[in-house]
N, CA, C, O and CB atoms as a CASP TS submission, in Angstrom:
PFRMAT TS
TARGET T0000
AUTHOR 0000-0000-0000
METHOD Language model
MODEL 1
PARENT N/A
ATOM      1  N   UNK     1       9.077   2.646  23.001  1.00  0.00           N
ATOM      2  CA  UNK     1       7.967   1.981  22.349  1.00  0.00           C
ATOM      3  C   UNK     1       7.484   2.791  21.146  1.00  0.00           C
ATOM      4  O   UNK     1       7.223   2.243  20.075  1.00  0.00           O
ATOM      5  CB  UNK     1       6.824   1.760  23.340  1.00  0.00           C
ATOM      6  N   UNK     2       7.373   4.080  21.342  1.00  0.00           N
ATOM      7  CA  UNK     2       6.936   4.953  20.260  1.00  0.00           C
ATOM      8  C   UNK     2       7.893   4.863  19.073  1.00  0.00           C
ATOM      9  O   UNK     2       7.465   4.822  17.920  1.00  0.00           O
ATOM     10  CB  UNK     2       6.831   6.404  20.752  1.00  0.00           C
ATOM     11  N   UNK     3       9.176   4.832  19.367  1.00  0.00           N
ATOM     12  CA  UNK     3      10.187   4.782  18.310  1.00  0.00           C
ATOM     13  C   UNK     3      10.161   3.447  17.572  1.00  0.00           C
ATOM     14  O   UNK     3      10.342   3.391  16.355  1.00  0.00           O
ATOM     15  CB  UNK     3      11.577   5.025  18.897  1.00  0.00           C
ATOM     16  N   UNK     4       9.933   2.375  18.327  1.00  0.00           N
ATOM     17  CA  UNK     4       9.840   1.051  17.693  1.00  0.00           C
ATOM     18  C   UNK     4       8.655   0.996  16.737  1.00  0.00           C
ATOM     19  O   UNK     4       8.767   0.512  15.611  1.00  0.00           O
ATOM     20  CB  UNK     4       9.711  -0.057  18.761  1.00  0.00           C
ATOM     21  N   UNK     5       7.516   1.502  17.208  1.00  0.00           N
ATOM     22  CA  UNK     5       6.319   1.507  16.358  1.00  0.00           C
ATOM     23  C   UNK     5       6.516   2.372  15.126  1.00  0.00           C
ATOM     24  O   UNK     5       6.140   1.999  14.015  1.00  0.00           O
ATOM     25  CB  UNK     5       5.106   2.000  17.144  1.00  0.00           C
ATOM     26  N   UNK     6       7.112   3.526  15.346  1.00  0.00           N
ATOM     27  CA  UNK     6       7.341   4.446  14.226  1.00  0.00           C
ATOM     28  C   UNK     6       8.233   3.795  13.171  1.00  0.00           C
ATOM     29  O   UNK     6       7.962   3.888  11.974  1.00  0.00           O
ATOM     30  CB  UNK     6       7.979   5.763  14.725  1.00  0.00           C
ATOM     31  N   UNK     7       9.292   3.141  13.623  1.00  0.00           N
ATOM     32  CA  UNK     7      10.210   2.470  12.705  1.00  0.00           C
ATOM     33  C   UNK     7       9.488   1.386  11.907  1.00  0.00           C
ATOM     34  O   UNK     7       9.662   1.269  10.694  1.00  0.00           O
ATOM     35  CB  UNK     7      11.389   1.862  13.476  1.00  0.00           C
ATOM     36  N   UNK     8       8.677   0.598  12.610  1.00  0.00           N
ATOM     37  CA  UNK     8       7.926  -0.471  11.954  1.00  0.00           C
ATOM     38  C   UNK     8       6.910   0.108  10.960  1.00  0.00           C
ATOM     39  O   UNK     8       6.784  -0.389   9.840  1.00  0.00           O
ATOM     40  CB  UNK     8       7.208  -1.345  13.006  1.00  0.00           C
ATOM     41  N   UNK     9       6.196   1.146  11.365  1.00  0.00           N
ATOM     42  CA  UNK     9       5.203   1.771  10.485  1.00  0.00           C
ATOM     43  C   UNK     9       5.864   2.385   9.256  1.00  0.00           C
ATOM     44  O   UNK     9       5.338   2.277   8.148  1.00  0.00           O
ATOM     45  CB  UNK     9       4.415   2.845  11.245  1.00  0.00           C
ATOM     46  N   UNK    10       7.007   3.024   9.446  1.00  0.00           N
ATOM     47  CA  UNK    10       7.711   3.653   8.324  1.00  0.00           C
ATOM     48  C   UNK    10       8.157   2.613   7.307  1.00  0.00           C
ATOM     49  O   UNK    10       8.044   2.833   6.102  1.00  0.00           O
ATOM     50  CB  UNK    10       8.924   4.448   8.827  1.00  0.00           C
ATOM     51  N   UNK    11       8.663   1.481   7.786  1.00  0.00           N
ATOM     52  CA  UNK    11       9.116   0.445   6.856  1.00  0.00           C
ATOM     53  C   UNK    11       7.932  -0.164   6.119  1.00  0.00           C
ATOM     54  O   UNK    11       8.019  -0.458   4.927  1.00  0.00           O
ATOM     55  CB  UNK    11       9.898  -0.650   7.602  1.00  0.00           C
ATOM     56  N   UNK    12       6.826  -0.351   6.832  1.00  0.00           N
ATOM     57  CA  UNK    12       5.614  -0.893   6.204  1.00  0.00           C
ATOM     58  C   UNK    12       5.114   0.075   5.129  1.00  0.00           C
ATOM     59  O   UNK    12       4.750  -0.344   4.030  1.00  0.00           O
ATOM     60  CB  UNK    12       4.501  -1.148   7.270  1.00  0.00           C
ATOM     61  N   UNK    13       5.099   1.359   5.448  1.00  0.00           N
ATOM     62  CA  UNK    13       4.633   2.374   4.514  1.00  0.00           C
ATOM     63  C   UNK    13       5.545   2.451   3.291  1.00  0.00           C
ATOM     64  O   UNK    13       5.073   2.639   2.170  1.00  0.00           O
ATOM     65  CB  UNK    13       4.557   3.736   5.203  1.00  0.00           C
ATOM     66  N   UNK    14       6.829   2.307   3.508  1.00  0.00           N
ATOM     67  CA  UNK    14       7.792   2.321   2.416  1.00  0.00           C
ATOM     68  C   UNK    14       7.537   1.147   1.468  1.00  0.00           C
ATOM     69  O   UNK    14       7.585   1.308   0.249  1.00  0.00           O
ATOM     70  CB  UNK    14       9.232   2.269   2.963  1.00  0.00           C
ATOM     71  N   UNK    15       7.267  -0.024   2.030  1.00  0.00           N
ATOM     72  CA  UNK    15       6.968  -1.207   1.208  1.00  0.00           C
ATOM     73  C   UNK    15       5.706  -0.990   0.380  1.00  0.00           C
ATOM     74  O   UNK    15       5.640  -1.393  -0.781  1.00  0.00           O
ATOM     75  CB  UNK    15       6.806  -2.456   2.096  1.00  0.00           C
ATOM     76  N   UNK    16       4.706  -0.349   0.984  1.00  0.00           N
ATOM     77  CA  UNK    16       3.448  -0.076   0.284  1.00  0.00           C
ATOM     78  C   UNK    16       3.699   0.867  -0.888  1.00  0.00           C
ATOM     79  O   UNK    16       3.230   0.630  -2.001  1.00  0.00           O
ATOM     80  CB  UNK    16       2.400   0.530   1.252  1.00  0.00           C
ATOM     81  N   UNK    17       4.443   1.937  -0.626  1.00  0.00           N
ATOM     82  CA  UNK    17       4.721   2.914  -1.688  1.00  0.00           C
ATOM     83  C   UNK    17       5.476   2.285  -2.850  1.00  0.00           C
ATOM     84  O   UNK    17       5.166   2.550  -4.012  1.00  0.00           O
ATOM     85  CB  UNK    17       5.522   4.088  -1.130  1.00  0.00           C
ATOM     86  N   UNK    18       6.462   1.456  -2.542  1.00  0.00           N
ATOM     87  CA  UNK    18       7.241   0.789  -3.577  1.00  0.00           C
ATOM     88  C   UNK    18       6.348  -0.129  -4.408  1.00  0.00           C
ATOM     89  O   UNK    18       6.449  -0.153  -5.635  1.00  0.00           O
ATOM     90  CB  UNK    18       8.397  -0.010  -2.952  1.00  0.00           C
ATOM     91  N   UNK    19       5.484  -0.875  -3.748  1.00  0.00           N
ATOM     92  CA  UNK    19       4.585  -1.791  -4.455  1.00  0.00           C
ATOM     93  C   UNK    19       3.631  -1.025  -5.363  1.00  0.00           C
ATOM     94  O   UNK    19       3.344  -1.460  -6.479  1.00  0.00           O
ATOM     95  CB  UNK    19       3.791  -2.642  -3.455  1.00  0.00           C
ATOM     96  N   UNK    20       3.142   0.112  -4.886  1.00  0.00           N
ATOM     97  CA  UNK    20       2.221   0.925  -5.693  1.00  0.00           C
ATOM     98  C   UNK    20       2.951   1.478  -6.911  1.00  0.00           C
ATOM     99  O   UNK    20       2.393   1.514  -8.007  1.00  0.00           O
ATOM    100  CB  UNK    20       1.620   2.084  -4.850  1.00  0.00           C
ATOM    101  N   UNK    21       4.196   1.910  -6.724  1.00  0.00           N
ATOM    102  CA  UNK    21       4.976   2.421  -7.853  1.00  0.00           C
ATOM    103  C   UNK    21       5.215   1.326  -8.890  1.00  0.00           C
ATOM    104  O   UNK    21       5.144   1.575 -10.094  1.00  0.00           O
ATOM    105  CB  UNK    21       6.319   2.990  -7.365  1.00  0.00           C
ATOM    106  N   UNK    22       5.497   0.115  -8.415  1.00  0.00           N
ATOM    107  CA  UNK    22       5.706  -1.006  -9.344  1.00  0.00           C
ATOM    108  C   UNK    22       4.427  -1.315 -10.106  1.00  0.00           C
ATOM    109  O   UNK    22       4.470  -1.635 -11.294  1.00  0.00           O
ATOM    110  CB  UNK    22       6.186  -2.261  -8.586  1.00  0.00           C
ATOM    111  N   UNK    23       3.293  -1.222  -9.428  1.00  0.00           N
ATOM    112  CA  UNK    23       2.010  -1.544 -10.056  1.00  0.00           C
ATOM    113  C   UNK    23       1.608  -0.482 -11.078  1.00  0.00           C
ATOM    114  O   UNK    23       0.890  -0.785 -12.031  1.00  0.00           O
ATOM    115  CB  UNK    23       0.919  -1.684  -8.992  1.00  0.00           C
ATOM    116  N   UNK    24       2.062   0.755 -10.889  1.00  0.00           N
ATOM    117  CA  UNK    24       1.698   1.827 -11.812  1.00  0.00           C
ATOM    118  C   UNK    24       2.793   2.125 -12.822  1.00  0.00           C
ATOM    119  O   UNK    24       2.638   3.010 -13.664  1.00  0.00           O
ATOM    120  CB  UNK    24       1.370   3.077 -11.043  1.00  0.00           C
ATOM    121  N   UNK    25       3.900   1.395 -12.746  1.00  0.00           N
ATOM    122  CA  UNK    25       5.028   1.640 -13.643  1.00  0.00           C
ATOM    123  C   UNK    25       4.743   1.250 -15.082  1.00  0.00           C
ATOM    124  O   UNK    25       3.607   0.930 -15.434  1.00  0.00           O
ATOM    125  CB  UNK    25       6.234   0.895 -13.158  1.00  0.00           C
ATOM    126  N   UNK    26       5.769   1.276 -15.907  1.00  0.00           N
ATOM    127  CA  UNK    26       5.620   0.977 -17.327  1.00  0.00           C
ATOM    128  C   UNK    26       5.127  -0.452 -17.557  1.00  0.00           C
ATOM    129  O   UNK    26       4.209  -0.676 -18.346  1.00  0.00           O
ATOM    130  CB  UNK    26       6.943   1.192 -18.047  1.00  0.00           C
ATOM    131  N   UNK    27       5.724  -1.390 -16.885  1.00  0.00           N
ATOM    132  CA  UNK    27       5.344  -2.800 -17.053  1.00  0.00           C
ATOM    133  C   UNK    27       4.264  -3.155 -16.037  1.00  0.00           C
ATOM    134  O   UNK    27       4.548  -3.738 -14.991  1.00  0.00           O
ATOM    135  CB  UNK    27       6.582  -3.740 -16.889  1.00  0.00           C
ATOM    136  N   UNK    28       3.027  -2.798 -16.358  1.00  0.00           N
ATOM    137  CA  UNK    28       1.922  -3.063 -15.438  1.00  0.00           C
ATOM    138  C   UNK    28       1.546  -4.539 -15.538  1.00  0.00           C
ATOM    139  O   UNK    28       1.050  -4.992 -16.569  1.00  0.00           O
ATOM    140  CB  UNK    28       0.691  -2.151 -15.753  1.00  0.00           C
ATOM    141  N   UNK    29       1.781  -5.270 -14.476  1.00  0.00           N
ATOM    142  CA  UNK    29       1.442  -6.687 -14.485  1.00  0.00           C
ATOM    143  C   UNK    29       0.398  -6.978 -13.408  1.00  0.00           C
ATOM    144  O   UNK    29       0.256  -6.241 -12.432  1.00  0.00           O
ATOM    145  CB  UNK    29       2.704  -7.552 -14.269  1.00  0.00           C
ATOM    146  N   UNK    30      -0.319  -8.066 -13.615  1.00  0.00           N
ATOM    147  CA  UNK    30      -1.343  -8.465 -12.653  1.00  0.00           C
ATOM    148  C   UNK    30      -0.707  -8.852 -11.320  1.00  0.00           C
ATOM    149  O   UNK    30      -1.289  -8.634 -10.257  1.00  0.00           O
ATOM    150  CB  UNK    30      -2.176  -9.634 -13.207  1.00  0.00           C
ATOM    151  N   UNK    31       0.492  -9.428 -11.387  1.00  0.00           N
ATOM    152  CA  UNK    31       1.183  -9.831 -10.151  1.00  0.00           C
ATOM    153  C   UNK    31       1.543  -8.622  -9.297  1.00  0.00           C
ATOM    154  O   UNK    31       1.387  -8.643  -8.076  1.00  0.00           O
ATOM    155  CB  UNK    31       2.453 -10.629 -10.483  1.00  0.00           C
ATOM    156  N   UNK    32       2.026  -7.570  -9.949  1.00  0.00           N
ATOM    157  CA  UNK    32       2.402  -6.352  -9.220  1.00  0.00           C
ATOM    158  C   UNK    32       1.172  -5.707  -8.588  1.00  0.00           C
ATOM    159  O   UNK    32       1.228  -5.205  -7.466  1.00  0.00           O
ATOM    160  CB  UNK    32       3.105  -5.348 -10.161  1.00  0.00           C
ATOM    161  N   UNK    33       0.067  -5.726  -9.320  1.00  0.00           N
ATOM    162  CA  UNK    33      -1.187  -5.170  -8.796  1.00  0.00           C
ATOM    163  C   UNK    33      -1.655  -5.963  -7.579  1.00  0.00           C
ATOM    164  O   UNK    33      -2.054  -5.388  -6.567  1.00  0.00           O
ATOM    165  CB  UNK    33      -2.282  -5.172  -9.887  1.00  0.00           C
ATOM    166  N   UNK    34      -1.602  -7.279  -7.690  1.00  0.00           N
ATOM    167  CA  UNK    34      -2.027  -8.152  -6.593  1.00  0.00           C
ATOM    168  C   UNK    34      -1.181  -7.911  -5.338  1.00  0.00           C
ATOM    169  O   UNK    34      -1.707  -7.835  -4.228  1.00  0.00           O
ATOM    170  CB  UNK    34      -1.935  -9.629  -7.019  1.00  0.00           C
ATOM    171  N   UNK    35       0.124  -7.795  -5.531  1.00  0.00           N
ATOM    172  CA  UNK    35       1.032  -7.559  -4.404  1.00  0.00           C
ATOM    173  C   UNK    35       0.726  -6.213  -3.740  1.00  0.00           C
ATOM    174  O   UNK    35       0.714  -6.104  -2.513  1.00  0.00           O
ATOM    175  CB  UNK    35       2.505  -7.600  -4.879  1.00  0.00           C
ATOM    176  N   UNK    36       0.482  -5.200  -4.559  1.00  0.00           N
ATOM    177  CA  UNK    36       0.192  -3.867  -4.020  1.00  0.00           C
ATOM    178  C   UNK    36      -1.108  -3.873  -3.223  1.00  0.00           C
ATOM    179  O   UNK    36      -1.188  -3.278  -2.148  1.00  0.00           O
ATOM    180  CB  UNK    36       0.109  -2.832  -5.157  1.00  0.00           C
ATOM    181  N   UNK    37      -2.118  -4.546  -3.751  1.00  0.00           N
ATOM    182  CA  UNK    37      -3.410  -4.609  -3.070  1.00  0.00           C
ATOM    183  C   UNK    37      -3.271  -5.331  -1.731  1.00  0.00           C
ATOM    184  O   UNK    37      -3.836  -4.899  -0.726  1.00  0.00           O
ATOM    185  CB  UNK    37      -4.456  -5.318  -3.957  1.00  0.00           C
ATOM    186  N   UNK    38      -2.523  -6.426  -1.721  1.00  0.00           N
ATOM    187  CA  UNK    38      -2.325  -7.174  -0.479  1.00  0.00           C
ATOM    188  C   UNK    38      -1.602  -6.324   0.566  1.00  0.00           C
ATOM    189  O   UNK    38      -1.976  -6.317   1.739  1.00  0.00           O
ATOM    190  CB  UNK    38      -1.534  -8.461  -0.752  1.00  0.00           C
ATOM    191  N   UNK    39      -0.567  -5.611   0.131  1.00  0.00           N
ATOM    192  CA  UNK    39       0.184  -4.778   1.070  1.00  0.00           C
ATOM    193  C   UNK    39      -0.668  -3.621   1.599  1.00  0.00           C
ATOM    194  O   UNK    39      -0.584  -3.271   2.777  1.00  0.00           O
ATOM    195  CB  UNK    39       1.447  -4.231   0.397  1.00  0.00           C
ATOM    196  N   UNK    40      -1.490  -3.030   0.725  1.00  0.00           N
ATOM    197  CA  UNK    40      -2.364  -1.943   1.160  1.00  0.00           C
ATOM    198  C   UNK    40      -3.374  -2.448   2.190  1.00  0.00           C
ATOM    199  O   UNK    40      -3.617  -1.794   3.204  1.00  0.00           O
ATOM    200  CB  UNK    40      -3.095  -1.320  -0.047  1.00  0.00           C
ATOM    201  N   UNK    41      -3.958  -3.614   1.922  1.00  0.00           N
ATOM    202  CA  UNK    41      -4.916  -4.194   2.870  1.00  0.00           C
ATOM    203  C   UNK    41      -4.260  -4.482   4.218  1.00  0.00           C
ATOM    204  O   UNK    41      -4.826  -4.203   5.275  1.00  0.00           O
ATOM    205  CB  UNK    41      -5.519  -5.482   2.297  1.00  0.00           C
ATOM    206  N   UNK    42      -3.072  -5.038   4.156  1.00  0.00           N
ATOM    207  CA  UNK    42      -2.354  -5.390   5.375  1.00  0.00           C
ATOM    208  C   UNK    42      -2.010  -4.128   6.173  1.00  0.00           C
ATOM    209  O   UNK    42      -2.151  -4.104   7.396  1.00  0.00           O
ATOM    210  CB  UNK    42      -1.072  -6.184   5.037  1.00  0.00           C
ATOM    211  N   UNK    43      -1.565  -3.095   5.484  1.00  0.00           N
ATOM    212  CA  UNK    43      -1.219  -1.843   6.156  1.00  0.00           C
ATOM    213  C   UNK    43      -2.452  -1.223   6.813  1.00  0.00           C
ATOM    214  O   UNK    43      -2.358  -0.653   7.900  1.00  0.00           O
ATOM    215  CB  UNK    43      -0.594  -0.852   5.159  1.00  0.00           C
ATOM    216  N   UNK    44      -3.599  -1.333   6.157  1.00  0.00           N
ATOM    217  CA  UNK    44      -4.836  -0.797   6.728  1.00  0.00           C
ATOM    218  C   UNK    44      -5.242  -1.602   7.962  1.00  0.00           C
ATOM    219  O   UNK    44      -5.706  -1.033   8.950  1.00  0.00           O
ATOM    220  CB  UNK    44      -5.971  -0.812   5.678  1.00  0.00           C
ATOM    221  N   UNK    45      -5.071  -2.907   7.908  1.00  0.00           N
ATOM    222  CA  UNK    45      -5.401  -3.757   9.056  1.00  0.00           C
ATOM    223  C   UNK    45      -4.527  -3.415  10.261  1.00  0.00           C
ATOM    224  O   UNK    45      -5.001  -3.400  11.397  1.00  0.00           O
ATOM    225  CB  UNK    45      -5.235  -5.241   8.689  1.00  0.00           C
ATOM    226  N   UNK    46      -3.265  -3.144  10.009  1.00  0.00           N
ATOM    227  CA  UNK    46      -2.319  -2.867  11.090  1.00  0.00           C
ATOM    228  C   UNK    46      -2.419  -1.429  11.592  1.00  0.00           C
ATOM    229  O   UNK    46      -1.836  -1.090  12.621  1.00  0.00           O
ATOM    230  CB  UNK    46      -0.903  -3.148  10.624  1.00  0.00           C
ATOM    231  N   UNK    47      -3.156  -0.581  10.868  1.00  0.00           N
ATOM    232  CA  UNK    47      -3.313   0.797  11.301  1.00  0.00           C
ATOM    233  C   UNK    47      -2.215   1.721  10.814  1.00  0.00           C
ATOM    234  O   UNK    47      -2.077   2.840  11.309  1.00  0.00           O
ATOM    235  CB  UNK    47      -3.372   0.848  12.776  1.00  0.00           C
ATOM    236  N   UNK    48      -1.430   1.261   9.844  1.00  0.00           N
ATOM    237  CA  UNK    48      -0.363   2.107   9.295  1.00  0.00           C
ATOM    238  C   UNK    48      -0.987   3.213   8.451  1.00  0.00           C
ATOM    239  O   UNK    48      -0.571   4.369   8.517  1.00  0.00           O
ATOM    240  CB  UNK    48       0.644   1.266   8.445  1.00  0.00           C
ATOM    241  N   UNK    49      -1.994   2.844   7.655  1.00  0.00           N
ATOM    242  CA  UNK    49      -2.771   3.833   6.906  1.00  0.00           C
ATOM    243  C   UNK    49      -4.246   3.603   7.234  1.00  0.00           C
ATOM    244  O   UNK    49      -4.629   2.529   7.697  1.00  0.00           O
ATOM    245  CB  UNK    49      -2.504   3.727   5.348  1.00  0.00           C
ATOM    246  N   UNK    50      -5.043   4.595   6.995  1.00  0.00           N
ATOM    247  CA  UNK    50      -6.470   4.461   7.298  1.00  0.00           C
ATOM    248  C   UNK    50      -7.154   3.532   6.299  1.00  0.00           C
ATOM    249  O   UNK    50      -6.717   3.389   5.157  1.00  0.00           O
ATOM    250  CB  UNK    50      -7.152   5.837   7.291  1.00  0.00           C
ATOM    251  N   UNK    51      -8.222   2.913   6.750  1.00  0.00           N
ATOM    252  CA  UNK    51      -8.941   1.929   5.936  1.00  0.00           C
ATOM    253  C   UNK    51      -9.477   2.538   4.647  1.00  0.00           C
ATOM    254  O   UNK    51      -9.366   1.938   3.578  1.00  0.00           O
ATOM    255  CB  UNK    51     -10.089   1.325   6.733  1.00  0.00           C
ATOM    256  N   UNK    52     -10.057   3.724   4.748  1.00  0.00           N
ATOM    257  CA  UNK    52     -10.636   4.357   3.567  1.00  0.00           C
ATOM    258  C   UNK    52      -9.553   4.826   2.592  1.00  0.00           C
ATOM    259  O   UNK    52      -9.770   4.835   1.380  1.00  0.00           O
ATOM    260  CB  UNK    52     -11.514   5.537   3.982  1.00  0.00           C
ATOM    261  N   UNK    53      -8.403   5.211   3.112  1.00  0.00           N
ATOM    262  CA  UNK    53      -7.282   5.593   2.257  1.00  0.00           C
ATOM    263  C   UNK    53      -6.821   4.390   1.458  1.00  0.00           C
ATOM    264  O   UNK    53      -6.574   4.493   0.256  1.00  0.00           O
ATOM    265  CB  UNK    53      -6.118   6.168   3.093  1.00  0.00           C
ATOM    266  N   UNK    54      -6.704   3.256   2.118  1.00  0.00           N
ATOM    267  CA  UNK    54      -6.298   2.023   1.432  1.00  0.00           C
ATOM    268  C   UNK    54      -7.323   1.655   0.365  1.00  0.00           C
ATOM    269  O   UNK    54      -6.961   1.282  -0.751  1.00  0.00           O
ATOM    270  CB  UNK    54      -6.134   0.859   2.444  1.00  0.00           C
ATOM    271  N   UNK    55      -8.575   1.760   0.708  1.00  0.00           N
ATOM    272  CA  UNK    55      -9.648   1.425  -0.226  1.00  0.00           C
ATOM    273  C   UNK    55      -9.600   2.326  -1.453  1.00  0.00           C
ATOM    274  O   UNK    55      -9.768   1.864  -2.581  1.00  0.00           O
ATOM    275  CB  UNK    55     -11.013   1.541   0.461  1.00  0.00           C
ATOM    276  N   UNK    56      -9.370   3.607  -1.223  1.00  0.00           N
ATOM    277  CA  UNK    56      -9.303   4.570  -2.329  1.00  0.00           C
ATOM    278  C   UNK    56      -8.120   4.276  -3.237  1.00  0.00           C
ATOM    279  O   UNK    56      -8.243   4.324  -4.461  1.00  0.00           O
ATOM    280  CB  UNK    56      -9.204   6.002  -1.790  1.00  0.00           C
ATOM    281  N   UNK    57      -6.975   3.970  -2.637  1.00  0.00           N
ATOM    282  CA  UNK    57      -5.786   3.673  -3.431  1.00  0.00           C
ATOM    283  C   UNK    57      -5.973   2.400  -4.245  1.00  0.00           C
ATOM    284  O   UNK    57      -5.584   2.342  -5.412  1.00  0.00           O
ATOM    285  CB  UNK    57      -4.561   3.541  -2.526  1.00  0.00           C
ATOM    286  N   UNK    58      -6.567   1.383  -3.633  1.00  0.00           N
ATOM    287  CA  UNK    58      -6.816   0.126  -4.332  1.00  0.00           C
ATOM    288  C   UNK    58      -7.766   0.359  -5.502  1.00  0.00           C
ATOM    289  O   UNK    58      -7.554  -0.158  -6.599  1.00  0.00           O
ATOM    290  CB  UNK    58      -7.396  -0.930  -3.367  1.00  0.00           C
ATOM    291  N   UNK    59      -8.804   1.134  -5.259  1.00  0.00           N
ATOM    292  CA  UNK    59      -9.778   1.435  -6.306  1.00  0.00           C
ATOM    293  C   UNK    59      -9.127   2.135  -7.491  1.00  0.00           C
ATOM    294  O   UNK    59      -9.371   1.782  -8.644  1.00  0.00           O
ATOM    295  CB  UNK    59     -10.903   2.299  -5.748  1.00  0.00           C
ATOM    296  N   UNK    60      -8.302   3.123  -7.200  1.00  0.00           N
ATOM    297  CA  UNK    60      -7.634   3.869  -8.273  1.00  0.00           C
ATOM    298  C   UNK    60      -6.639   2.992  -9.035  1.00  0.00           C
ATOM    299  O   UNK    60      -6.509   3.095 -10.255  1.00  0.00           O
ATOM    300  CB  UNK    60      -6.913   5.093  -7.696  1.00  0.00           C
ATOM    301  N   UNK    61      -5.941   2.129  -8.296  1.00  0.00           N
ATOM    302  CA  UNK    61      -4.980   1.232  -8.938  1.00  0.00           C
ATOM    303  C   UNK    61      -5.667   0.278  -9.904  1.00  0.00           C
ATOM    304  O   UNK    61      -5.242   0.121 -11.049  1.00  0.00           O
ATOM    305  CB  UNK    61      -4.212   0.440  -7.888  1.00  0.00           C
ATOM    306  N   UNK    62      -6.736  -0.358  -9.427  1.00  0.00           N
ATOM    307  CA  UNK    62      -7.440  -1.336 -10.276  1.00  0.00           C
ATOM    308  C   UNK    62      -8.091  -0.645 -11.463  1.00  0.00           C
ATOM    309  O   UNK    62      -8.125  -1.198 -12.562  1.00  0.00           O
ATOM    310  CB  UNK    62      -8.507  -2.100  -9.461  1.00  0.00           C
ATOM    311  N   UNK    63      -8.600   0.545 -11.254  1.00  0.00           N
ATOM    312  CA  UNK    63      -9.216   1.313 -12.336  1.00  0.00           C
ATOM    313  C   UNK    63      -8.163   1.641 -13.405  1.00  0.00           C
ATOM    314  O   UNK    63      -8.405   1.480 -14.601  1.00  0.00           O
ATOM    315  CB  UNK    63      -9.864   2.621 -11.784  1.00  0.00           C
ATOM    316  N   UNK    64      -7.000   2.098 -12.954  1.00  0.00           N
ATOM    317  CA  UNK    64      -5.916   2.442 -13.872  1.00  0.00           C
ATOM    318  C   UNK    64      -5.408   1.197 -14.589  1.00  0.00           C
ATOM    319  O   UNK    64      -5.090   1.248 -15.777  1.00  0.00           O
ATOM    320  CB  UNK    64      -4.764   3.129 -13.118  1.00  0.00           C
ATOM    321  N   UNK    65      -5.333   0.096 -13.881  1.00  0.00           N
ATOM    322  CA  UNK    65      -4.852  -1.151 -14.466  1.00  0.00           C
ATOM    323  C   UNK    65      -5.828  -1.651 -15.523  1.00  0.00           C
ATOM    324  O   UNK    65      -5.414  -2.167 -16.561  1.00  0.00           O
ATOM    325  CB  UNK    65      -4.647  -2.218 -13.376  1.00  0.00           C
ATOM    326  N   UNK    66      -7.133  -1.499 -15.259  1.00  0.00           N
ATOM    327  CA  UNK    66      -8.148  -1.941 -16.214  1.00  0.00           C
ATOM    328  C   UNK    66      -8.168  -1.079 -17.466  1.00  0.00           C
ATOM    329  O   UNK    66      -8.415  -1.581 -18.562  1.00  0.00           O
ATOM    330  CB  UNK    66      -9.516  -1.928 -15.565  1.00  0.00           C
ATOM    331  N   UNK    67      -7.910   0.213 -17.312  1.00  0.00           N
ATOM    332  CA  UNK    67      -7.943   1.139 -18.443  1.00  0.00           C
ATOM    333  C   UNK    67      -6.762   0.939 -19.381  1.00  0.00           C
ATOM    334  O   UNK    67      -6.834   1.271 -20.564  1.00  0.00           O
ATOM    335  CB  UNK    67      -7.964   2.570 -17.945  1.00  0.00           C
ATOM    336  N   UNK    68      -5.674   0.393 -18.845  1.00  0.00           N
ATOM    337  CA  UNK    68      -4.472   0.239 -19.655  1.00  0.00           C
ATOM    338  C   UNK    68      -4.559  -0.940 -20.624  1.00  0.00           C
ATOM    339  O   UNK    68      -3.756  -1.053 -21.550  1.00  0.00           O
ATOM    340  CB  UNK    68      -3.273   0.068 -18.757  1.00  0.00           C
ATOM    341  N   UNK    69      -5.544  -1.819 -20.402  1.00  0.00           N
ATOM    342  CA  UNK    69      -5.655  -3.006 -21.254  1.00  0.00           C
ATOM    343  C   UNK    69      -6.355  -2.722 -22.560  1.00  0.00           C
ATOM    344  O   UNK    69      -6.522  -3.625 -23.380  1.00  0.00           O
ATOM    345  CB  UNK    69      -6.384  -4.097 -20.529  1.00  0.00           C
TER
END
């Protein structure tokens, strides 16, 4: 059971990291930001990452996205 959960959490975390990298990459798009925010929220709901960590990451992403315009 522990191994199954770990595998699931690792894949979820990997998806979150990839989405965040896409959102902060050279081609910053609103769609990439939206996808990253949704994945971060979902990961926080499932307990993969802590709620405040997700909130902090979302805040920094949106702040960075707003400054680039």
